[in-house]
């Protein structure tokens, strides 16, 4: 079972990203379950989206405490509490302009910074980073495939469809080349 | 658990939208609704359907849940099929009218999203909101998954209309209400065959001199409760019939209780709602590790299918009741129900009551595995046990 | 399907439960007289016309008013308004300003040119009305309304009597008087001006020529003050003074005028004199608080700089070189047991003098009865009448107004004229439709549910500035604005007059009241006699009556 936790601030699109990722995985034949928890939800407060995907129906109805992969929309949210919900070897994609060395303080974890802001800016997406982060995440996690991901974005993006897809593809390419390097 | 089959025409729906789909298929005449987190997506989806002309239901939006239930009572008394939905504080505000609806024998279906009641303020899955309405005369069903919620809300109309008792269906906040999953949406025509619209034998009609609920003497009032008792006695059977017929139609049968790997079990979990899913996982892992575990999922809570429970637990030495609720001064409500139901029974299992996930705290698989290992051989202890 | 609960549904309407059998009392809708109506000298349907004002039906309100009084604009200015004294609202906050509302409607009628309808039928019976003052005009109006033929004899050159010659224009503008009088004469009256019926012979002739005579010659003889020489040039007759034009008034009076008397006429003289620029002192026998004039007149007079010496008696007046020394003494004024009776003993050692230039005594007028000797009983101070309809000792001769009453109020005279007319009609016309006054008890405050009447003080009329008042004879009291009139009308409790508010309909716990177009009906099968409708009635127009028979 693939368990993913996405962390962002309210309004950044973490919940949307979770739903898009679930749709893409579902489209590739997997059973999925995604849910978010929020309280008195408002812009700027941390929002967590959880995602499970498996070839069998998902039965678990509890929080993810050992995620295989994690996606963090904002490096200021990256802390031990969040990291504790992932497995020791979890792949952690974080939206950050900082180099990988900057995250040494978190120990021997697989933290991969992706400069989603820069990619979004280059693709005329302003500060909206979720399509870029999804592209990078797909490249690093290895599923679903980039074509399915782009198809889902095409179906679900509320605006700027081609820009969203371009950002997704650019981040995918960047992350894939980074993976080859490492 | 009735998982959808992968090759069906599935939609990714969260639990609340699955409920809205069930309501759309059941096609009630009237739905008085008032928004409240985390129920609101049910209301929103129904209004989406309505505005897209996909729903014939008359949606009323009164000024409070109390008024919503008052409107539901009045509409149902005219013979209309009526649905409403709420959660937590909203359900508590409806309380007075819940008695009124049941006492009037009105087959209203109410969907409640289980959420912690204030104070303190919270939005988390906890079933004390609906369990504290236990004595209002409503049939109560608890759902584990979005798929089950869709399926159950339709069955609920069938049970309600056959018994002329109101039915409340519940699912947990977030773990079910907001969990997006593949859901099989049945065909409208099939649902219409399953749930035909029938005329009630009695209804308010301005052309007919008839009234409901007029003041009455002590004996008359007493008789209404004995009649309600008789109707409650039919609910287990009606729930079985409704679940069986649903299975024949959809391939997903339901029953008042669901037994999972209970054969030859030395210890079983007994629980309601979303936690049953995690418990299944725990049962599988325990079985793999050599502990003969099982799960009894209580789907029909009121009336409690006690005869079925006795049968299910007949040869099982240990039952671990998992309550995502806390009745102050007592403990878990389901635990107390079982203790009462098994009092004096021969070969009754040892029954332990665990307060797990009260206030929506996380209940991971490992916690349940450990409970089974720790308590399968333990001596009877009547006191509720808080689990962290 | 379950069988239906046997006790939940009721298959019969609650109409099968005849709660009316429980009853020992039944409410009765009955419009009953309000205290204001009872106090009104013309028997005005006050609650009715104020309700019409409240509903915006101003024309209908005027029609109701003129049923009893053809002079609403005049009465609205000068009536002594015993209706307001009787008003139930006094104990709630303040009485309703009935006069100001009446003036509002009366003025509107004059502005709009509303006229009296012609009589439904013309009758042959003829009536001679002697005297064109308030009583005579009121009688002539009521007689014409019924279709009788009226000939009106007036001694002076214009109609109005005291209203024209006795009331100064700052209280009653002449154009108002002219307007309301013209409306009456337009009904077709044979008018004889400058036609004084001088003596018993003339009256006898009219008695013979007409089917009936109404005598309303007023009170034209001034009462004389003992100790005052009326032949002196510094003494003026108050009635003649008031009837004169300002130039004549000015030329006859000195710088400082002493007015003697405490009634309305005395104040009219005093305030007229102030408007001529004179210094004015009023000497009254009555002590303070007991003056017969209206309080509003006394207040306005004080504002205008008139000095009062109350509880005092003139003893002599000595004139010399255009000035007069008045010797007076204070008195111990005591109200007597009989109505209008009093004692006033001089207080020894309280003598004082004042220096003035002119004295105008205004202590009242008497009727000139001597001329009717031989045909009428003239032994009393006024002509003796019996019953409500002004019948004198001589069949066919009726009397009203000051000639037949000591009360000396304009509206009293109007009311007597109306009643005499009704009496004449009843005498002369077969099957006359003369409605007897209601004998029902008045609706008092205890019958009014005041919870439905929000406390709200009276809407008061404005007054002209004192300085400007003294420069002209323009009216002092200013009319209510339309919004004020509406607000004032809404203050009326409508005592005893159903306003169709529906309280009874909504409060009836047995749904036993049916709404009709112009009222309500009790379903006696269901009324259990609880009296809630009566308790919740804001107007006191329902009451319970015993109903044991049911």
Short mmCIF file of C-alpha atoms in Angstrom, two decimals, chain B residues 95-368:
data_model
loop_
_atom_site.label_atom_id
_atom_site.label_comp_id
_atom_site.label_asym_id
_atom_site.label_seq_id
_atom_site.Cartn_x
_atom_site.Cartn_y
_atom_site.Cartn_z
CA UNK B 95 -33.62 16.76 20.07
CA UNK B 96 -37.13 17.85 21.02
CA UNK B 97 -38.38 17.24 17.51
CA UNK B 98 -36.70 13.83 17.35
CA UNK B 99 -39.16 12.68 20.03
CA UNK B 100 -41.93 14.36 18.11
CA UNK B 101 -41.06 12.62 14.85
CA UNK B 102 -40.82 9.20 16.45
CA UNK B 103 -43.93 9.67 18.58
CA UNK B 104 -45.79 10.68 15.43
CA UNK B 105 -44.49 7.52 13.72
CA UNK B 106 -43.13 9.46 10.78
CA UNK B 107 -40.74 7.61 8.45
CA UNK B 108 -38.23 10.45 8.14
CA UNK B 109 -34.64 9.55 7.20
CA UNK B 110 -32.01 11.69 8.88
CA UNK B 111 -28.32 11.48 8.06
CA UNK B 112 -26.05 12.47 10.93
CA UNK B 113 -22.31 12.99 10.58
CA UNK B 114 -20.85 11.99 13.94
CA UNK B 115 -18.90 14.90 15.42
CA UNK B 116 -17.78 15.91 18.89
CA UNK B 117 -20.33 18.10 20.65
CA UNK B 118 -19.18 21.29 22.35
CA UNK B 119 -17.65 22.15 24.75
CA UNK B 120 -14.85 22.42 23.96
CA UNK B 121 -15.40 23.22 20.31
CA UNK B 122 -14.21 20.53 17.92
CA UNK B 123 -14.89 18.96 14.55
CA UNK B 124 -13.71 15.43 15.22
CA UNK B 125 -15.23 12.01 14.75
CA UNK B 126 -17.06 10.88 17.90
CA UNK B 127 -20.43 9.17 18.13
CA UNK B 128 -21.77 10.59 21.38
CA UNK B 129 -23.95 13.10 19.47
CA UNK B 130 -26.17 10.39 18.01
CA UNK B 131 -25.77 7.87 20.83
CA UNK B 132 -27.13 10.45 23.26
CA UNK B 133 -30.31 10.45 21.11
CA UNK B 134 -30.67 6.72 21.77
CA UNK B 135 -34.00 7.00 23.61
CA UNK B 136 -35.85 9.26 21.19
CA UNK B 137 -37.44 6.36 19.31
CA UNK B 138 -35.34 6.59 16.17
CA UNK B 139 -33.85 3.55 14.48
CA UNK B 140 -30.08 4.06 14.32
CA UNK B 141 -27.68 2.65 11.76
CA UNK B 142 -23.91 3.25 11.62
CA UNK B 143 -21.91 3.18 8.40
CA UNK B 144 -18.27 2.30 7.88
CA UNK B 145 -17.55 3.56 4.36
CA UNK B 146 -18.82 6.01 1.77
CA UNK B 147 -20.17 3.08 -0.23
CA UNK B 148 -22.07 1.79 2.76
CA UNK B 149 -23.44 5.25 3.47
CA UNK B 150 -24.88 5.50 -0.03
CA UNK B 151 -26.32 2.01 0.16
CA UNK B 152 -27.68 2.46 3.68
CA UNK B 153 -29.45 5.75 3.18
CA UNK B 154 -31.59 4.10 0.51
CA UNK B 155 -32.25 1.04 2.69
CA UNK B 156 -33.16 3.41 5.52
CA UNK B 157 -36.14 4.74 3.57
CA UNK B 158 -37.31 1.19 3.04
CA UNK B 159 -37.00 0.31 6.73
CA UNK B 160 -38.63 3.59 7.81
CA UNK B 161 -41.55 3.37 5.46
CA UNK B 162 -42.22 -0.27 6.34
CA UNK B 163 -42.13 0.31 10.09
CA UNK B 164 -43.37 3.89 10.22
CA UNK B 165 -40.48 4.74 12.46
CA UNK B 166 -37.88 7.40 11.69
CA UNK B 167 -34.39 6.20 10.83
CA UNK B 168 -31.10 7.94 11.55
CA UNK B 169 -28.02 6.85 9.60
CA UNK B 170 -24.63 7.90 10.95
CA UNK B 171 -21.11 8.02 9.69
CA UNK B 172 -17.95 9.40 11.26
CA UNK B 173 -16.63 12.85 10.51
CA UNK B 174 -13.65 13.03 8.14
CA UNK B 175 -12.71 9.32 8.16
CA UNK B 176 -15.94 8.66 6.25
CA UNK B 177 -17.59 12.00 5.60
CA UNK B 178 -14.55 13.51 3.91
CA UNK B 179 -12.79 10.38 2.66
CA UNK B 180 -12.75 10.35 -1.14
CA UNK B 181 -13.00 6.80 -2.39
CA UNK B 182 -14.26 4.81 -5.34
CA UNK B 183 -18.02 4.42 -4.92
CA UNK B 184 -20.37 2.41 -7.04
CA UNK B 185 -23.49 4.44 -7.81
CA UNK B 186 -26.47 2.22 -8.55
CA UNK B 187 -28.79 2.70 -11.46
CA UNK B 188 -31.77 4.98 -10.82
CA UNK B 189 -34.21 2.49 -12.27
CA UNK B 190 -32.93 -0.29 -10.04
CA UNK B 191 -33.33 1.90 -6.97
CA UNK B 192 -36.88 2.81 -7.97
CA UNK B 193 -37.71 -0.89 -8.13
CA UNK B 194 -36.02 -1.44 -4.79
CA UNK B 195 -37.74 1.53 -3.15
CA UNK B 196 -41.14 2.03 -4.73
CA UNK B 197 -43.16 5.00 -3.56
CA UNK B 198 -46.05 3.75 -1.52
CA UNK B 199 -48.99 5.65 -0.15
CA UNK B 200 -49.08 5.77 3.58
CA UNK B 201 -52.20 4.47 5.27
CA UNK B 202 -52.65 7.74 7.15
CA UNK B 203 -51.64 11.26 6.31
CA UNK B 204 -52.71 14.82 6.88
CA UNK B 205 -54.91 16.14 4.16
CA UNK B 206 -56.89 19.35 4.22
CA UNK B 207 -59.69 17.57 2.39
CA UNK B 208 -59.98 14.93 5.10
CA UNK B 209 -60.92 15.75 8.68
CA UNK B 210 -57.98 14.21 10.45
CA UNK B 211 -55.41 15.30 13.00
CA UNK B 212 -52.21 13.86 14.43
CA UNK B 213 -50.84 14.02 17.92
CA UNK B 214 -53.83 15.60 19.65
CA UNK B 215 -53.79 15.66 23.48
CA UNK B 216 -54.50 12.25 24.88
CA UNK B 217 -55.06 10.52 28.20
CA UNK B 218 -52.51 8.44 30.12
CA UNK B 219 -53.77 5.14 28.76
CA UNK B 220 -53.73 6.38 25.21
CA UNK B 221 -50.19 7.70 25.53
CA UNK B 222 -49.12 4.44 27.08
CA UNK B 223 -50.61 2.58 24.15
CA UNK B 224 -48.58 4.64 21.65
CA UNK B 225 -45.40 3.40 23.33
CA UNK B 226 -46.53 -0.19 23.32
CA UNK B 227 -47.31 0.19 19.64
CA UNK B 228 -43.92 1.75 19.09
CA UNK B 229 -42.36 -1.18 20.91
CA UNK B 230 -44.15 -3.57 18.58
CA UNK B 231 -42.85 -1.60 15.60
CA UNK B 232 -39.32 -1.66 17.01
CA UNK B 233 -39.57 -5.46 17.24
CA UNK B 234 -39.94 -5.59 13.46
CA UNK B 235 -36.83 -3.52 12.73
CA UNK B 236 -34.21 -6.29 12.88
CA UNK B 237 -36.23 -8.33 10.41
CA UNK B 238 -36.89 -5.34 8.17
CA UNK B 239 -33.19 -4.40 8.22
CA UNK B 240 -32.27 -7.93 7.20
CA UNK B 241 -34.84 -7.94 4.41
CA UNK B 242 -33.73 -4.52 3.19
CA UNK B 243 -30.03 -5.56 3.26
CA UNK B 244 -30.69 -8.86 1.53
CA UNK B 245 -32.78 -7.29 -1.22
CA UNK B 246 -30.12 -4.61 -1.67
CA UNK B 247 -27.55 -7.37 -2.10
CA UNK B 248 -29.65 -9.05 -4.74
CA UNK B 249 -29.91 -5.78 -6.59
CA UNK B 250 -26.38 -4.45 -6.20
CA UNK B 251 -24.22 -7.38 -5.21
CA UNK B 252 -23.60 -5.76 -1.80
CA UNK B 253 -25.75 -7.45 0.86
CA UNK B 254 -26.10 -5.97 4.34
CA UNK B 255 -27.31 -7.19 7.71
CA UNK B 256 -27.81 -5.70 11.19
CA UNK B 257 -24.48 -7.25 12.20
CA UNK B 258 -21.50 -8.00 10.03
CA UNK B 259 -19.24 -10.82 11.16
CA UNK B 260 -15.65 -10.85 9.90
CA UNK B 261 -13.52 -13.94 10.50
CA UNK B 262 -15.43 -14.84 13.63
CA UNK B 263 -15.30 -18.58 13.00
CA UNK B 264 -13.34 -20.25 15.79
CA UNK B 265 -12.26 -16.84 17.08
CA UNK B 266 -10.91 -16.64 20.61
CA UNK B 267 -11.26 -12.88 20.69
CA UNK B 268 -13.42 -10.51 18.66
CA UNK B 269 -13.62 -6.75 18.34
CA UNK B 270 -17.12 -5.31 18.60
CA UNK B 271 -17.46 -1.81 17.20
CA UNK B 272 -19.48 0.59 15.03
CA UNK B 273 -18.66 2.97 12.20
CA UNK B 274 -15.30 3.77 10.69
CA UNK B 275 -13.21 1.96 13.28
CA UNK B 276 -14.50 -1.35 11.94
CA UNK B 277 -12.24 -0.81 8.90
CA UNK B 278 -9.09 -0.53 10.93
CA UNK B 279 -10.26 -3.47 13.07
CA UNK B 280 -10.47 -5.69 9.95
CA UNK B 281 -6.85 -4.94 9.25
CA UNK B 282 -5.97 -5.75 12.85
CA UNK B 283 -7.91 -9.05 12.63
CA UNK B 284 -5.95 -10.09 9.51
CA UNK B 285 -2.64 -9.27 11.09
CA UNK B 286 -3.57 -11.05 14.34
CA UNK B 287 -4.64 -14.13 12.40
CA UNK B 288 -1.32 -14.05 10.54
CA UNK B 289 0.49 -13.91 13.86
CA UNK B 290 -1.52 -16.82 15.21
CA UNK B 291 -4.15 -15.06 17.28
CA UNK B 292 -7.64 -16.22 16.28
CA UNK B 293 -9.28 -12.78 16.11
CA UNK B 294 -12.51 -11.64 14.54
CA UNK B 295 -14.74 -8.62 14.18
CA UNK B 296 -18.42 -8.06 14.93
CA UNK B 297 -19.50 -4.84 13.29
CA UNK B 298 -22.71 -3.49 14.78
CA UNK B 299 -24.50 -1.76 11.94
CA UNK B 300 -27.94 -1.56 13.56
CA UNK B 301 -27.55 0.01 16.96
CA UNK B 302 -31.18 0.78 17.79
CA UNK B 303 -32.94 -1.48 18.22
CA UNK B 304 -29.93 -3.57 19.20
CA UNK B 305 -30.09 -6.92 17.36
CA UNK B 306 -29.46 -8.76 20.61
CA UNK B 307 -30.56 -12.21 19.48
CA UNK B 308 -28.15 -11.98 16.57
CA UNK B 309 -25.39 -10.81 18.91
CA UNK B 310 -25.99 -13.75 21.22
CA UNK B 311 -25.75 -16.06 18.27
CA UNK B 312 -22.64 -14.36 16.93
CA UNK B 313 -20.81 -14.50 20.23
CA UNK B 314 -22.12 -17.90 21.31
CA UNK B 315 -18.79 -19.71 21.11
CA UNK B 316 -16.47 -16.76 21.46
CA UNK B 317 -14.81 -16.40 24.87
CA UNK B 318 -13.70 -12.78 24.68
CA UNK B 319 -15.28 -9.65 23.18
CA UNK B 320 -13.41 -6.33 23.05
CA UNK B 321 -15.87 -3.47 22.61
CA UNK B 322 -14.34 -0.41 20.95
CA UNK B 323 -16.28 2.77 21.68
CA UNK B 324 -15.55 6.02 19.86
CA UNK B 325 -17.78 7.78 22.37
CA UNK B 326 -17.89 8.40 26.07
CA UNK B 327 -20.99 8.60 28.25
CA UNK B 328 -19.70 10.46 31.31
CA UNK B 329 -19.99 8.46 34.48
CA UNK B 330 -20.60 5.23 32.60
CA UNK B 331 -18.11 4.67 29.78
CA UNK B 332 -18.67 3.48 26.24
CA UNK B 333 -22.29 3.26 25.19
CA UNK B 334 -21.89 0.15 23.05
CA UNK B 335 -20.04 -1.53 25.89
CA UNK B 336 -22.92 -0.85 28.28
CA UNK B 337 -25.43 -2.11 25.73
CA UNK B 338 -23.56 -5.39 25.42
CA UNK B 339 -23.08 -5.77 29.15
CA UNK B 340 -26.81 -5.30 29.66
CA UNK B 341 -27.70 -7.58 26.78
CA UNK B 342 -25.51 -10.41 27.96
CA UNK B 343 -26.29 -10.11 31.66
CA UNK B 344 -27.19 -13.53 32.98
CA UNK B 345 -26.64 -15.24 29.63
CA UNK B 346 -25.11 -18.69 29.69
CA UNK B 347 -21.71 -18.93 28.04
CA UNK B 348 -21.54 -15.17 27.77
CA UNK B 349 -18.14 -13.98 26.60
CA UNK B 350 -15.93 -11.92 28.83
CA UNK B 351 -16.74 -8.38 27.68
CA UNK B 352 -14.19 -5.56 27.88
CA UNK B 353 -15.01 -1.95 27.12
CA UNK B 354 -12.33 0.27 25.54
CA UNK B 355 -12.65 3.99 25.07
CA UNK B 356 -10.74 4.25 21.81
CA UNK B 357 -10.65 7.33 19.65
CA UNK B 358 -12.91 9.43 21.89
CA UNK B 359 -12.78 12.96 20.49
CA UNK B 360 -11.43 11.67 17.18
CA UNK B 361 -7.99 10.63 18.40
CA UNK B 362 -6.19 8.26 16.09
CA UNK B 363 -6.78 4.54 16.52
CA UNK B 364 -4.06 2.77 14.52
CA UNK B 365 -3.99 -0.93 13.71
CA UNK B 366 -1.18 -1.56 16.15
CA UNK B 367 -3.27 -0.28 19.06
CA UNK B 368 -6.01 -2.79 18.31
#
